[in-house]
mmCIF file of C-alpha atoms in Angstrom:
data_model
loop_
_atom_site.group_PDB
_atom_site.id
_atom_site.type_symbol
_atom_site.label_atom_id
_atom_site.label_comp_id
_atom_site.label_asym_id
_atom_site.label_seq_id
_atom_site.Cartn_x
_atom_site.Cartn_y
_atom_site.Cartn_z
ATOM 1 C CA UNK A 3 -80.451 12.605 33.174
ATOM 2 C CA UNK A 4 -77.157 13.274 34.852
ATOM 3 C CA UNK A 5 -76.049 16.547 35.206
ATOM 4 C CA UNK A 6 -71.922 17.438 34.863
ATOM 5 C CA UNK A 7 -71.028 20.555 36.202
ATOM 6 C CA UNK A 8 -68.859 22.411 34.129
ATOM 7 C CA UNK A 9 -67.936 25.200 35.604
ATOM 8 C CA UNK A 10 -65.167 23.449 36.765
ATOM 9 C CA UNK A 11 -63.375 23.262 33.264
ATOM 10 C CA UNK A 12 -59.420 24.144 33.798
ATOM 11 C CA UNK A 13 -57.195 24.810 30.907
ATOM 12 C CA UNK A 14 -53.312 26.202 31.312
ATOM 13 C CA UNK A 15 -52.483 29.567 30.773
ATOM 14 C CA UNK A 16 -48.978 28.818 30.279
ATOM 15 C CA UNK A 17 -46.167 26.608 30.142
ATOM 16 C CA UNK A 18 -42.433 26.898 30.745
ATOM 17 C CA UNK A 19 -39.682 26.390 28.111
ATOM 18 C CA UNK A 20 -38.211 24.086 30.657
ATOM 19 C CA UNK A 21 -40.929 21.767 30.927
ATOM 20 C CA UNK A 22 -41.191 21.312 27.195
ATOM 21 C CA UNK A 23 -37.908 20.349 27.182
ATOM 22 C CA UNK A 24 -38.375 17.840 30.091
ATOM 23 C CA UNK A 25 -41.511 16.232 28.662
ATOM 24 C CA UNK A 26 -41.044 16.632 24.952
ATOM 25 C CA UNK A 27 -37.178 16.397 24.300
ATOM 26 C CA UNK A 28 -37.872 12.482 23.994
ATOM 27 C CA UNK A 29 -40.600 12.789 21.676
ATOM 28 C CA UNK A 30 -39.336 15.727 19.313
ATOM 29 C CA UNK A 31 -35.368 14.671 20.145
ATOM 30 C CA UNK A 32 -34.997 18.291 21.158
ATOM 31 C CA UNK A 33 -31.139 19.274 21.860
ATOM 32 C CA UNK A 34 -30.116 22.219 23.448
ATOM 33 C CA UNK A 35 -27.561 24.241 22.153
ATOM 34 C CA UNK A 36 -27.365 27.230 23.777
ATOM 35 C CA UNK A 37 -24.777 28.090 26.770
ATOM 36 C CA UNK A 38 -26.285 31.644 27.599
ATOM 37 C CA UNK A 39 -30.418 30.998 28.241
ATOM 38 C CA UNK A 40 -34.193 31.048 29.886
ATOM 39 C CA UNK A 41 -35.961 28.182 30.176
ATOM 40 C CA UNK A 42 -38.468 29.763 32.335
ATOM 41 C CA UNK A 43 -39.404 31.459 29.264
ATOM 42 C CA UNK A 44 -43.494 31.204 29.271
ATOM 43 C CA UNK A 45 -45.232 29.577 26.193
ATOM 44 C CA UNK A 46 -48.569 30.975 26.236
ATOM 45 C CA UNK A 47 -49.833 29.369 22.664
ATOM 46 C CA UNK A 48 -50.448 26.364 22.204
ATOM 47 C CA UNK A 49 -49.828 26.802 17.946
ATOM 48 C CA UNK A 50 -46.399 27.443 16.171
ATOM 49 C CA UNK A 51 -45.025 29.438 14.169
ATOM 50 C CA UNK A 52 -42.243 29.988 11.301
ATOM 51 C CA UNK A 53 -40.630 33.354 11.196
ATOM 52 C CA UNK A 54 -39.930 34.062 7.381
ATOM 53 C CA UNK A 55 -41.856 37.088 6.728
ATOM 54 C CA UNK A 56 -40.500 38.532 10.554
ATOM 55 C CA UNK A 57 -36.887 37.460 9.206
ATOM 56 C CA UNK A 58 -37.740 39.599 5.811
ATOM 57 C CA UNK A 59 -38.820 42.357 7.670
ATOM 58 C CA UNK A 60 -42.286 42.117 7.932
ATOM 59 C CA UNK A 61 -43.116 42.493 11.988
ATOM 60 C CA UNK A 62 -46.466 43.688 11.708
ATOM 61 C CA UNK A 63 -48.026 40.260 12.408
ATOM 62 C CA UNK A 64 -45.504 38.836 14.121
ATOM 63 C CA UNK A 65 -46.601 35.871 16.703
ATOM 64 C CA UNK A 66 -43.595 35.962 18.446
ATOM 65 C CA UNK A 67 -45.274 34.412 21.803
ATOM 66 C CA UNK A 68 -45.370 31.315 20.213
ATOM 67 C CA UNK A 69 -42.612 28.693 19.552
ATOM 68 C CA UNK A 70 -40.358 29.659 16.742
ATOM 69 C CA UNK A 71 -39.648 26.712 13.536
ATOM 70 C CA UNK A 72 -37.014 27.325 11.173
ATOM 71 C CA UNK A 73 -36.638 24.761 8.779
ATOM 72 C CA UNK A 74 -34.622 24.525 5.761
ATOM 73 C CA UNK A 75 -36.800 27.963 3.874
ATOM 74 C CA UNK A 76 -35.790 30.140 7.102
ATOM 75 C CA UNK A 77 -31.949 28.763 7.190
ATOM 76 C CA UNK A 78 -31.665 29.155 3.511
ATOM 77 C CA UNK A 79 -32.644 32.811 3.526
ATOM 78 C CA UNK A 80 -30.049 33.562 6.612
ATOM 79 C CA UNK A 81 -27.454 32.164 4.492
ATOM 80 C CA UNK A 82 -27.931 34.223 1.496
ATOM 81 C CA UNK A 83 -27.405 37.085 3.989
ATOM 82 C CA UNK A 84 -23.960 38.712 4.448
ATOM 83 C CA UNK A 85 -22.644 38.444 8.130
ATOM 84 C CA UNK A 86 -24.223 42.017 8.914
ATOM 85 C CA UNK A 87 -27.386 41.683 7.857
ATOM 86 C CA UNK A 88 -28.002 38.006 9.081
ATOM 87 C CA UNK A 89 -27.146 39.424 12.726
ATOM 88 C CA UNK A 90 -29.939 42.301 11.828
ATOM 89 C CA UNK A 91 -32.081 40.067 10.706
ATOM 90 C CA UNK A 92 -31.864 37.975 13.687
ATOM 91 C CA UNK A 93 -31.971 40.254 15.869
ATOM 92 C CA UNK A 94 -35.324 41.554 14.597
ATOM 93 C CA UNK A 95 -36.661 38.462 15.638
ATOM 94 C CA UNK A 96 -34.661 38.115 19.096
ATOM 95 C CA UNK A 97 -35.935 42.106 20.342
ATOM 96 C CA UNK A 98 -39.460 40.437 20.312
ATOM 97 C CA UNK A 99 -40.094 38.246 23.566
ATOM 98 C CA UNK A 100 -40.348 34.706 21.723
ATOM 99 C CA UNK A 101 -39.532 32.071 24.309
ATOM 100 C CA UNK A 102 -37.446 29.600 22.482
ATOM 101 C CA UNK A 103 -36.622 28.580 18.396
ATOM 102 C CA UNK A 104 -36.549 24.880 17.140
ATOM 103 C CA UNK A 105 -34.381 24.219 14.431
ATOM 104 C CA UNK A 106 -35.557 21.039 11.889
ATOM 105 C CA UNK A 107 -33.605 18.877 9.949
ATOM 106 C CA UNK A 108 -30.691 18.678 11.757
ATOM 107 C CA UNK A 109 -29.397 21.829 10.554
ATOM 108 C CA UNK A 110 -27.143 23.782 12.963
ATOM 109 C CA UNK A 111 -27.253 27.332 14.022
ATOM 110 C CA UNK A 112 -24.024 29.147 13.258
ATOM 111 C CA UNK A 113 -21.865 31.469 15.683
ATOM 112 C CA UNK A 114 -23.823 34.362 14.513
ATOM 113 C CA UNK A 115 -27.275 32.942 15.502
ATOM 114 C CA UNK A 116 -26.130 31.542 18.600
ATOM 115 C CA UNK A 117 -24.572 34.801 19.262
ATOM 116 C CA UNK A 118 -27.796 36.599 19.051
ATOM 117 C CA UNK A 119 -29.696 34.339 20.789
ATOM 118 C CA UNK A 120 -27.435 34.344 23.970
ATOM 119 C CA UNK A 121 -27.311 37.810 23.880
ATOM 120 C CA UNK A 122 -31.199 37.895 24.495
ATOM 121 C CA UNK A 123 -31.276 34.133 26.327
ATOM 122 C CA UNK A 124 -33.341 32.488 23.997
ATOM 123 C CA UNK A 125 -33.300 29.157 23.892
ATOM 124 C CA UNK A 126 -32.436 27.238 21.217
ATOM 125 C CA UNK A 127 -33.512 23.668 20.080
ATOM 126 C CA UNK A 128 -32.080 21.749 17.302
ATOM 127 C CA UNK A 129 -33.689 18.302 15.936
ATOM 128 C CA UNK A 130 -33.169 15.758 13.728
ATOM 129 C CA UNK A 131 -37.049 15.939 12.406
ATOM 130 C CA UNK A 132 -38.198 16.628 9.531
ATOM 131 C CA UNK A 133 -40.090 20.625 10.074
ATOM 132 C CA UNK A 134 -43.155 18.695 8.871
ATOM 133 C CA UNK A 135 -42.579 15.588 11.841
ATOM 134 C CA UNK A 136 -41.854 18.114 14.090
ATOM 135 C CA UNK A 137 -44.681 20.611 13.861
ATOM 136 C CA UNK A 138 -46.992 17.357 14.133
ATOM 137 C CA UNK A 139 -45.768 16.168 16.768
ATOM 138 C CA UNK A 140 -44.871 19.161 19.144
ATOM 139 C CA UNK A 141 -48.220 20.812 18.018
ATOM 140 C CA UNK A 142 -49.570 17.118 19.323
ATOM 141 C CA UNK A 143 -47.937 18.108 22.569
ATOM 142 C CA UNK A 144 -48.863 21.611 23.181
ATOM 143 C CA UNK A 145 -52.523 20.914 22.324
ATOM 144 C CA UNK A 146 -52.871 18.575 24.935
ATOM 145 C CA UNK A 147 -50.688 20.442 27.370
ATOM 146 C CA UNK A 148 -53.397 23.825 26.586
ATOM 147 C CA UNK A 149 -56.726 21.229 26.232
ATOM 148 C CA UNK A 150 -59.518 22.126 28.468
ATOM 149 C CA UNK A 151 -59.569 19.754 31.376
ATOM 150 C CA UNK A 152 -62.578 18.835 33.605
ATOM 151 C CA UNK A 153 -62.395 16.343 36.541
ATOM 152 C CA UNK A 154 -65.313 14.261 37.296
ATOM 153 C CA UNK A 155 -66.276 11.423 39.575
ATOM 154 C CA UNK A 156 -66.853 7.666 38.376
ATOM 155 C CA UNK A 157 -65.344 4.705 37.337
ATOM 156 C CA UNK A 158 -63.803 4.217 33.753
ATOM 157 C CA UNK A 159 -63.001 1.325 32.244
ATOM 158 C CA UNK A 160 -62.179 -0.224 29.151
ATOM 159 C CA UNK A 161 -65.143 -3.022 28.215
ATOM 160 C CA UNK A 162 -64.131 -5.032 24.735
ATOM 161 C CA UNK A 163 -61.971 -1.759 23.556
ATOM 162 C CA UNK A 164 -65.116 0.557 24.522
ATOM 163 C CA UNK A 165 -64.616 3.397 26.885
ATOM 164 C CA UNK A 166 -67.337 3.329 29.397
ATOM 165 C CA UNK A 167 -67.776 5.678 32.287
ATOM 166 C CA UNK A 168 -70.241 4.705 35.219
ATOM 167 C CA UNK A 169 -71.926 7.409 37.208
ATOM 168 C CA UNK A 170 -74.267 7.820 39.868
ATOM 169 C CA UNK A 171 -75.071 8.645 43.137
ATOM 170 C CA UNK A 172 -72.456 7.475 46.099
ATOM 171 C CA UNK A 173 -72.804 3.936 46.955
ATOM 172 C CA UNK A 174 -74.477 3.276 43.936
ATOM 173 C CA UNK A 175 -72.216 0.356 43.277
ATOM 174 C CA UNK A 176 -69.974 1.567 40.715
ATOM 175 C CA UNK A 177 -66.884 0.730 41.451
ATOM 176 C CA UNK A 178 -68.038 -2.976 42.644
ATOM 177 C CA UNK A 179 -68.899 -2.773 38.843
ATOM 178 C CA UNK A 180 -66.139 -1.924 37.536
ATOM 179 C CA UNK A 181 -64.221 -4.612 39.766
ATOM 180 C CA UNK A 182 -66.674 -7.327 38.379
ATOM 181 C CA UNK A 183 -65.219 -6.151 34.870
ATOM 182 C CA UNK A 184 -61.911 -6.202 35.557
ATOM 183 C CA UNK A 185 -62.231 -9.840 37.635
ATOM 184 C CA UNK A 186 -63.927 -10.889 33.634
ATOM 185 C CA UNK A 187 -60.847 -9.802 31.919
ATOM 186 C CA UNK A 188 -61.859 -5.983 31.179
ATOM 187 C CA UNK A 189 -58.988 -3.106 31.870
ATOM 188 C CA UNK A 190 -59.077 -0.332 34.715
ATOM 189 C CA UNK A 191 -58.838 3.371 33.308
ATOM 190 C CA UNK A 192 -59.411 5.239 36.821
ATOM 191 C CA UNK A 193 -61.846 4.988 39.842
ATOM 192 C CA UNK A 194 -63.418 7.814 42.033
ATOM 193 C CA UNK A 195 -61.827 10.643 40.357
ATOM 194 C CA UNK A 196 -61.574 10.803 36.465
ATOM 195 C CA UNK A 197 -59.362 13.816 34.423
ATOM 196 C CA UNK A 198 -61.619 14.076 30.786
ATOM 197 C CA UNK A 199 -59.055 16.062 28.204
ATOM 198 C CA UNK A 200 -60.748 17.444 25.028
ATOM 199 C CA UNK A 201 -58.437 16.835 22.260
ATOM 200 C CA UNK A 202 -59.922 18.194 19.391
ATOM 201 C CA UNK A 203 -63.173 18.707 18.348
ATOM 202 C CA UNK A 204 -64.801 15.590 19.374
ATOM 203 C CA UNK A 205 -62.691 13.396 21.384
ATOM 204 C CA UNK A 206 -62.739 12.911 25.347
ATOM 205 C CA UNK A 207 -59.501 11.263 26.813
ATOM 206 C CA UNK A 208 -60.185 10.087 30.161
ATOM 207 C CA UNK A 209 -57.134 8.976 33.088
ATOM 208 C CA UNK A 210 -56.806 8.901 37.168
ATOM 209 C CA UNK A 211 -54.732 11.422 38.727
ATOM 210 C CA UNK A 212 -50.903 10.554 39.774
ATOM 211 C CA UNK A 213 -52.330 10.067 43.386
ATOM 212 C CA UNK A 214 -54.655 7.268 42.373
ATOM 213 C CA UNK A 215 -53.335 5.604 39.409
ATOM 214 C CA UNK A 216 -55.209 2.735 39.969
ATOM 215 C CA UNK A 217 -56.174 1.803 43.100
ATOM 216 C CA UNK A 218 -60.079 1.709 44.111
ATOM 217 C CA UNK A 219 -61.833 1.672 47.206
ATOM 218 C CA UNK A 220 -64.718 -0.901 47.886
ATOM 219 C CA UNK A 221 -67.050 -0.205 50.485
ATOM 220 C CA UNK A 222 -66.500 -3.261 53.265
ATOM 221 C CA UNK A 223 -63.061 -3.905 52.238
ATOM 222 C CA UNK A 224 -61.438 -0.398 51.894
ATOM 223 C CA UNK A 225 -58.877 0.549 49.306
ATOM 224 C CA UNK A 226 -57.104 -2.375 47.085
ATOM 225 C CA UNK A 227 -54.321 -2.294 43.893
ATOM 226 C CA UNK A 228 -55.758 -3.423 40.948
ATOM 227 C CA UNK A 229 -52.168 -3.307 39.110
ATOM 228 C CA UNK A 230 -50.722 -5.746 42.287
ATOM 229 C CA UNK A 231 -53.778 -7.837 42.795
ATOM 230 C CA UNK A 232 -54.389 -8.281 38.710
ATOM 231 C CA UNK A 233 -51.611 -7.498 36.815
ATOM 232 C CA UNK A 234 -50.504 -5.445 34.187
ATOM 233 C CA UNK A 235 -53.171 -6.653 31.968
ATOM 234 C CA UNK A 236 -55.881 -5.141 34.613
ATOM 235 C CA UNK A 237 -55.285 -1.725 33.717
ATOM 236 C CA UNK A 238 -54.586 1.329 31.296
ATOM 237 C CA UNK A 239 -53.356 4.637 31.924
ATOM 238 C CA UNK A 240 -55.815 6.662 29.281
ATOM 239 C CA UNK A 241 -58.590 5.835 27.372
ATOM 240 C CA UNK A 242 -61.103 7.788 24.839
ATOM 241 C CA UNK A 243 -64.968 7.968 26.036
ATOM 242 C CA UNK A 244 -67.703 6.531 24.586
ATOM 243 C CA UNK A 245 -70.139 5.824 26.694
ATOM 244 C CA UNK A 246 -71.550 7.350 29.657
ATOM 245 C CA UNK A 247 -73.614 4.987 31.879
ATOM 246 C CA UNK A 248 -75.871 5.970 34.883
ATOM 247 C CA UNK A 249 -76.655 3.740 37.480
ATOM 248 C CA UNK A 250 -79.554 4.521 39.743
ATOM 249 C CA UNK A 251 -82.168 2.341 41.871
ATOM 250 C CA UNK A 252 -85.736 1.664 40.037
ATOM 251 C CA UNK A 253 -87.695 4.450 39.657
ATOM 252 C CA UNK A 254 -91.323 3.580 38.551
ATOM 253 C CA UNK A 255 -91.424 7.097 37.442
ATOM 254 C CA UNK A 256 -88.528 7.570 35.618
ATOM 255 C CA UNK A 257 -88.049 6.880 31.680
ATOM 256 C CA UNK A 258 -86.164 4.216 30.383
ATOM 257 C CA UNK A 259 -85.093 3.002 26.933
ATOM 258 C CA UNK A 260 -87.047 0.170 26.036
ATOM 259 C CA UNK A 261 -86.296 -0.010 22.135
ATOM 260 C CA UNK A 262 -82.870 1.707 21.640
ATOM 261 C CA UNK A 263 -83.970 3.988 18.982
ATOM 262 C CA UNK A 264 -83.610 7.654 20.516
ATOM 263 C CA UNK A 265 -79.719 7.312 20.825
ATOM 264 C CA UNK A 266 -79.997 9.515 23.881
ATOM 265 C CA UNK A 267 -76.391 11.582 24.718
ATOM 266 C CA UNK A 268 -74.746 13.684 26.734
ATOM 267 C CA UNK A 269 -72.550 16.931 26.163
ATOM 268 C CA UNK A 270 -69.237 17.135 27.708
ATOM 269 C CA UNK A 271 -67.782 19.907 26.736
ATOM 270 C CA UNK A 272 -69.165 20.390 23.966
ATOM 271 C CA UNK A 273 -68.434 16.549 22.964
ATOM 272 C CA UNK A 274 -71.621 14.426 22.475
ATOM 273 C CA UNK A 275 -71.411 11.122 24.158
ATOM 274 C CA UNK A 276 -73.688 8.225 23.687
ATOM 275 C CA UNK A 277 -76.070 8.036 27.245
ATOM 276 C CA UNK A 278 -77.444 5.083 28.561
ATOM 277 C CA UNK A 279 -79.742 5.313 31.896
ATOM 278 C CA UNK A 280 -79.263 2.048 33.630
ATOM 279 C CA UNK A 281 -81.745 0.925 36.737
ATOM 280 C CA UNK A 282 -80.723 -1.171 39.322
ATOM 281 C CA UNK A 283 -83.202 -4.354 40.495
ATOM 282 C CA UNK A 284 -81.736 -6.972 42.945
ATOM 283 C CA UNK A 285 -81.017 -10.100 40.594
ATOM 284 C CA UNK A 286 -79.961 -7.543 37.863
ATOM 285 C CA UNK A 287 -76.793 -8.456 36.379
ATOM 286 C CA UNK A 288 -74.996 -5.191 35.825
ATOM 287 C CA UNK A 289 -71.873 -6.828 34.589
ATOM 288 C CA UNK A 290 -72.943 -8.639 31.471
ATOM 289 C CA UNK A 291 -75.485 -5.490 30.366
ATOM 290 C CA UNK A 292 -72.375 -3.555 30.511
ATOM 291 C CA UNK A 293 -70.830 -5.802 27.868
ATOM 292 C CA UNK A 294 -73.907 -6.027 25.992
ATOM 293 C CA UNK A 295 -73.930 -1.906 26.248
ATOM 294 C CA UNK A 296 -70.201 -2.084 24.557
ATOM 295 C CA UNK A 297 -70.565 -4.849 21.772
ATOM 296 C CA UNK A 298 -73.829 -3.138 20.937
ATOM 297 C CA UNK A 299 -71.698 -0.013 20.447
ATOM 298 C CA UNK A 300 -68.996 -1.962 18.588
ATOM 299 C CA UNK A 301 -71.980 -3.306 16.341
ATOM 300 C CA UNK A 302 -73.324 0.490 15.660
ATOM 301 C CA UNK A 303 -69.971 1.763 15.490
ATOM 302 C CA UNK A 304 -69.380 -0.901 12.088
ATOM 303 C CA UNK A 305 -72.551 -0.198 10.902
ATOM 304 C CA UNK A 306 -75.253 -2.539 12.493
ATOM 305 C CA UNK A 307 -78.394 -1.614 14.758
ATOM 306 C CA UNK A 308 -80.429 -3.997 16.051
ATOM 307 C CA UNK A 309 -83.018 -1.346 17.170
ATOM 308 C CA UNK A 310 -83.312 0.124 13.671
ATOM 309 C CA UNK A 311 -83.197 -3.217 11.761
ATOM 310 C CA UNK A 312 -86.124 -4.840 13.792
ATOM 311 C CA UNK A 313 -88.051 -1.615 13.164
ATOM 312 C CA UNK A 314 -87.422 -2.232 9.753
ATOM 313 C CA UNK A 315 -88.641 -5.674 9.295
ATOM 314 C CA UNK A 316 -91.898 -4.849 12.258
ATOM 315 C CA UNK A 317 -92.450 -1.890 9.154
ATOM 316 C CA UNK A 318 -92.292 -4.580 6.382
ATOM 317 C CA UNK A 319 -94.405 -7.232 8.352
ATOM 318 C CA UNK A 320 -97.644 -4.539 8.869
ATOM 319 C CA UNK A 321 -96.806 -3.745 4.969
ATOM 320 C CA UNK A 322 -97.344 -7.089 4.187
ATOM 321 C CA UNK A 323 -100.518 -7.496 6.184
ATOM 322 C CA UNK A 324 -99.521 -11.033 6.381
ATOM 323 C CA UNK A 325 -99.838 -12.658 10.059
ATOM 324 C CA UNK A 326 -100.847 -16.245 9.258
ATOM 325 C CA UNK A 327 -98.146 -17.197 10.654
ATOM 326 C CA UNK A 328 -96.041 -16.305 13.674
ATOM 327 C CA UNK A 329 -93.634 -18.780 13.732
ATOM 328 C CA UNK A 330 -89.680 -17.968 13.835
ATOM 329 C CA UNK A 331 -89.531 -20.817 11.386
ATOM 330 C CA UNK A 332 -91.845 -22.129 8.929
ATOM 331 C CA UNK A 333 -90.546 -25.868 9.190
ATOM 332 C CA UNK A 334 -89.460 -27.993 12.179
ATOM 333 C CA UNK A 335 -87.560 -30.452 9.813
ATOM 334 C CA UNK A 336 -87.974 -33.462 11.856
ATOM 335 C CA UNK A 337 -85.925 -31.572 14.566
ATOM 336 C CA UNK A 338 -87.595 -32.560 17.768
ATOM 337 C CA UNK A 339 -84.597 -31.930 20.208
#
């Protein structure tokens, strides 16, 4: 079985303020609203938070290195404040190092608030989101921007909706492959060098690198654009794994799947993805047993296996003790064709 070194797992140790604005201000329809700020401000947490205990007075367990929320319960309580104690209430909050506040529902800070903030340079965000939209979909971002990350080398593409990643020694004939899938009408993830992101606790998003998008490089020919040469409908930019397929060249002694029923797999950070071991014989045709490997998934995936079902009726027909016949069917019906 293939081994994937992990040691080589990467995760961020921070973001700025700055580039969640850049890359999330679409997405959350973040507007800035303060003059006096720091957008290199570092977000080191990947989770959120909402300040109403630390705008009561309770600092104790205050998670002020994470990205502030006040929705409509956190403006509420300000405004029952007189001017004084707003600003001290505020400024509670502002002493601590937090590096920037989102404010939901399109409510707007007042001068007070703004005040305060400026007079720290915390950034301030305001959005027309619901705080519920909001927290899912900037937690969304920040999860993926703090998910472990592990590069790897292959070919990934997308067979009938089915991620499939093909590994294996150099020159084992991956990527010519992958090309025979995309020339059959399958979609290009990445080739050569793969970026798996955990999201979650058992999902594997595979894409290329900026650098390589999607070109590939075939041994003989050199390196070609699958976008230019097959159209948009050739590629994708990201797609979950499913399957992890290893080519290799016969091995008398090595062990291969003949029946399908130990549903070998393979941990990827701590992800279990479905194995398949696949050896290479001149005449083979790699192509269409990769197809077969992805509507077979399809089929398990919706509740069908052909490995478990012919099991099943083999169990039935030694029940039965009945082999006096061994026909598929028990009458031609003047069929002679």
């Amino acid at each position: 079985m293939i081994r994937i070194d992990e040691k080589n797992i990467i995760r961020k140790d921070f973001i700025t303020v700055n580039f969640l604005y850049e890359n999330a201000k679409k997405i959350c329809k973040l507007n800035l609203v303060t003059k006096e700020h720091n957008l290199d401000n570092k977000i080191i947490d990947q989770n959120l938070h909402r300040p109403g205990l630390a705008l009561a007075g309770f600092v104790d367990l205050f998670s002020y290195t994470r990205v502030q929320v006040y929705g409509n319960t956190e403006l509420r309580y300000l405004e029952k404040l007189n001017g004084e104690e707003r600003r001290k209430s505020l400024r509670r909050v502002f002493e601590f190092n937090i590096p920037c506040v989102v404010i939901t529902d399109g409510n707007k800070p007042d001068e007070i608030f703004l005040d305060e903030a400026s007079k720290f340079k915390v950034p301030i965000f305001t959005t027309e989101y619901s705080t519920t939209k909001l927290v899912y979909l900037l937690s969304d971002f920040l999860d993926d921007q703090f998910a472990p990350r592990l590069t790897v080398h292959g070919s990934f593409v997308d067979v009938y909706g089915v991620g499939i990643m093909f590994m294996g020694k150099s020159g084992i004939g991956k990527s010519e492959v992958t090309l025979d899938l995309i020339e059959r009408g399958h979609r290009l993830v990445a080739d050569d060098v793969i970026v798996l992101t955990k999201k979650g606790e058992g999902i594997l998003m595979g894409t290329g690198t900026e650098l390589g998008k999607h070109f590939m490089e075939i041994r003989g020919l050199g390196i070609i654009d699958v976008e230019r040469m097959f159209g948009i409908r050739a590629i994708r930019y990201q797609k979950r794994l499913e399957i992890l397929v290893e080519l290799e060249i016969w091995d008398d002694n090595s062990d291969y799947t003949r029946t399908g029923l130990d549903g070998r797999t393979l941990s990827i950070m701590d992800v279990e993805i479905p194995y398949v071991k696949l050896p290479i014989l001149p005449g083979k045709n790699i192509t269409v047993i990769s197809e077969v490997i992805a509507l077979n998934y399809l089929l398990k995936h919706y509740g069908y296996d052909s490995a478990h079902i012919f099991q099943e009726r083999l169990a039935e027909k030694l029940r039965s003790k009945n082999d006096s016949e061994n026909r598929g069917v028990n009458y031609f019906e003047h069929d002679f064709e």
